[in-house]
Amino acid sequence: MNTFLFVILYCIHRFHGERSISAIYHLLKGKKSSQTIQDAKLYTLYPLFGIFPTVAREDLQEAVNYLLYHNFINQSEERYSVTEKGVNILNEWIKANPLPHSLNGWEYRDKWMIFWKRYTLITQTISNLIRGNGNFIPIQYDFEIQLFVKQFLKMWSKEELAQKLKVETELILKNQPQLQANLFVIQLSGYSTAGNTIQQAARKWNIDSIWASILFQACIHSILHTLKAEPSKFPVLSSICNDLISPMTQLTKTTQTTMQLIQKNYTIEEIAVIRNLKESTIEDHIVEITMNFPEFSIAPFINEEQVREIQEKMYHLRTKQLKKIKEAINKDDISYFQIRLVLSRMGDNVELTRTSKR
C-alpha cells in the first residue's frame, strides 16, 4: 500500500464512521467551509488539512474501493469504518512512518507554498546576480510572487543578502531531520543549476512521492513555526513571511471582518445586517474564531449550564455528531450553533471512550 491509501485509512479511522468520504475529500483539499474547518479540529485531523489541494474525487474513490476490496474498511450506507485488519496495518504504518509533529496543514495550508515560492525565487535571483547574470528564466511566474521579490531585493545589497540568507538557511535547517532538510535543498535552483521536482527527489531517496511531499510540507511548516517564534534570530527569512504568519491570518478574510465587529460589541443580528449576511454565516465565523483563539469568550452566546448539558450528552452518547447530541438534548433553548461552540472550545482535546484507540 502506498502513502495515499494509508492517509485515507487514517482519516476514516479518525472520523469513527461519523463522516462521509466527501468530508475527507474536503479536508485534504483544504476547503474553507465551517464544517470542514470544524472537522479538522474536532477529529484531530488539522495536520492533514489542505495537504493535497489537487486531489481528485476519482482518486479518493479508487482508494476507498481498494480498502473495501482488501477488507481494511467496512461500509454502512455512506459511512465507513476501519476493520480490525485495517487497524492493525494502520498501526504498523504509523509506527514505521509517524506523521511529522511539525505537520500543520490547518495553520500553514496556503502560506507554506507562498513562502516557498518567494524563497526559491529570491535564492535563484541572488545566485544569478552575484555571478553577473541578469538574464535568466525565473522559476516562478506568479506576478504577486515576482512583485514581492522585486520589492524585497531593494532592501539589501546582493552580497549582504546572499551571505545572510545562506547563514540563516543553514541554521534553520539544522533543526530539521536530515531527510527533510535534503528534500528542501535539492529542490532549489541557482546559477546554471535547476532544482529537482519532489518526484525526482523521492526517487533519489527511494521513497513514495506522496510521503516525500508530506515530509517536505512538514519541513516548511516547521520553518514557519520557528520564524513565528524567533523572528529576531532569522531577520531575513522572517521578512519573507511576516505577512503570512500573524495570528489573524489563521482566520478566513470574511471571518476577520466579523471578529473586528464582535470586538466592537456588535451582536450577531447587528453584524448580519451590517454585512448583509445570514445570521447562520456569522455563527460560522464565531465558531471559526472560537477554534483559533482560546482566549475568545463564548459567554455571550451560551451559559455555563448549557455548556455542561452539551458536554454530558456528548460523553454519554460517545459521539461528536451534532444531530445526535441535539436530539438527545431535545430543548429549543440549545441550538446547533451552541453545540458547535462547545465542541469547538473543547477542540481536539475531546477524546471519547469509543474513540480512544488510534
Coordinates of N, CA and C in Angstrom, one line a residue, residues 16 18 34 40 58 74 78 82 85 88 97 116 130 138 166 175 183 190 206 211 213 220 228 242 252 267 298:
H16 N -14.3 7.8 12.7 CA -15.1 6.9 13.5 C -16.4 6.6 12.9
E18 N -18.4 8.7 11.5 CA -19.3 9.8 11.7 C -19.3 10.8 10.6
S34 N -17.2 26.1 7.1 CA -17.2 25.9 8.6 C -17.2 24.5 9.0
A40 N -11.7 19.3 11.0 CA -10.2 19.2 11.1 C -9.8 19.3 12.6
E58 N -12.1 11.1 -8.0 CA -11.9 9.8 -8.5 C -10.7 9.0 -7.8
N74 N -15.1 -1.2 6.4 CA -16.5 -1.6 6.1 C -17.3 -0.4 5.7
E78 N -23.5 5.6 3.6 CA -22.4 6.5 3.1 C -21.3 6.6 4.1
V82 N -13.1 1.4 10.0 CA -12.0 0.6 9.8 C -12.1 -0.7 10.5
K85 N -8.5 -5.7 10.8 CA -7.4 -5.8 9.9 C -6.8 -4.5 9.5
N88 N -4.9 -2.8 12.4 CA -3.6 -3.5 12.6 C -2.6 -2.9 11.6
N97 N 6.1 5.0 10.0 CA 6.1 6.3 9.3 C 5.2 7.3 10.1
W116 N 7.5 29.3 0.1 CA 8.4 28.5 -0.7 C 8.7 29.2 -2.1
I130 N 24.8 37.7 -8.2 CA 26.2 37.8 -7.7 C 27.2 37.2 -8.7
P138 N 13.1 32.9 -14.7 CA 12.6 32.7 -13.3 C 11.8 31.5 -13.2
K166 N 22.3 32.6 3.3 CA 23.0 31.3 3.5 C 23.1 30.9 4.9
N175 N 17.8 22.3 12.5 CA 16.7 21.8 13.3 C 15.8 20.8 12.7
L183 N 15.4 17.2 1.2 CA 14.2 17.5 0.3 C 14.1 19.0 0.1
G190 N 19.6 27.6 -8.9 CA 20.5 28.7 -8.8 C 21.2 28.9 -10.1
N206 N 14.5 6.9 -2.7 CA 13.8 5.7 -2.8 C 12.6 5.7 -1.8
W211 N 4.7 10.5 0.2 CA 5.4 10.7 1.5 C 6.4 11.8 1.5
S213 N 6.3 14.4 -0.3 CA 5.6 15.7 -0.3 C 5.1 16.0 1.1
I220 N 8.7 22.8 5.8 CA 8.3 24.2 5.6 C 7.4 24.7 6.8
K228 N 8.0 32.3 13.3 CA 7.0 32.9 14.1 C 7.4 33.1 15.5
N242 N 6.6 37.6 7.1 CA 6.0 38.3 8.2 C 4.5 38.5 8.0
T252 N -10.2 33.1 8.0 CA -10.6 33.5 6.6 C -10.8 35.0 6.6
T267 N -23.8 42.7 18.1 CA -24.4 41.3 18.3 C -24.4 40.6 16.9
I298 N -16.9 32.6 24.9 CA -18.2 32.2 24.3 C -19.4 32.6 25.2

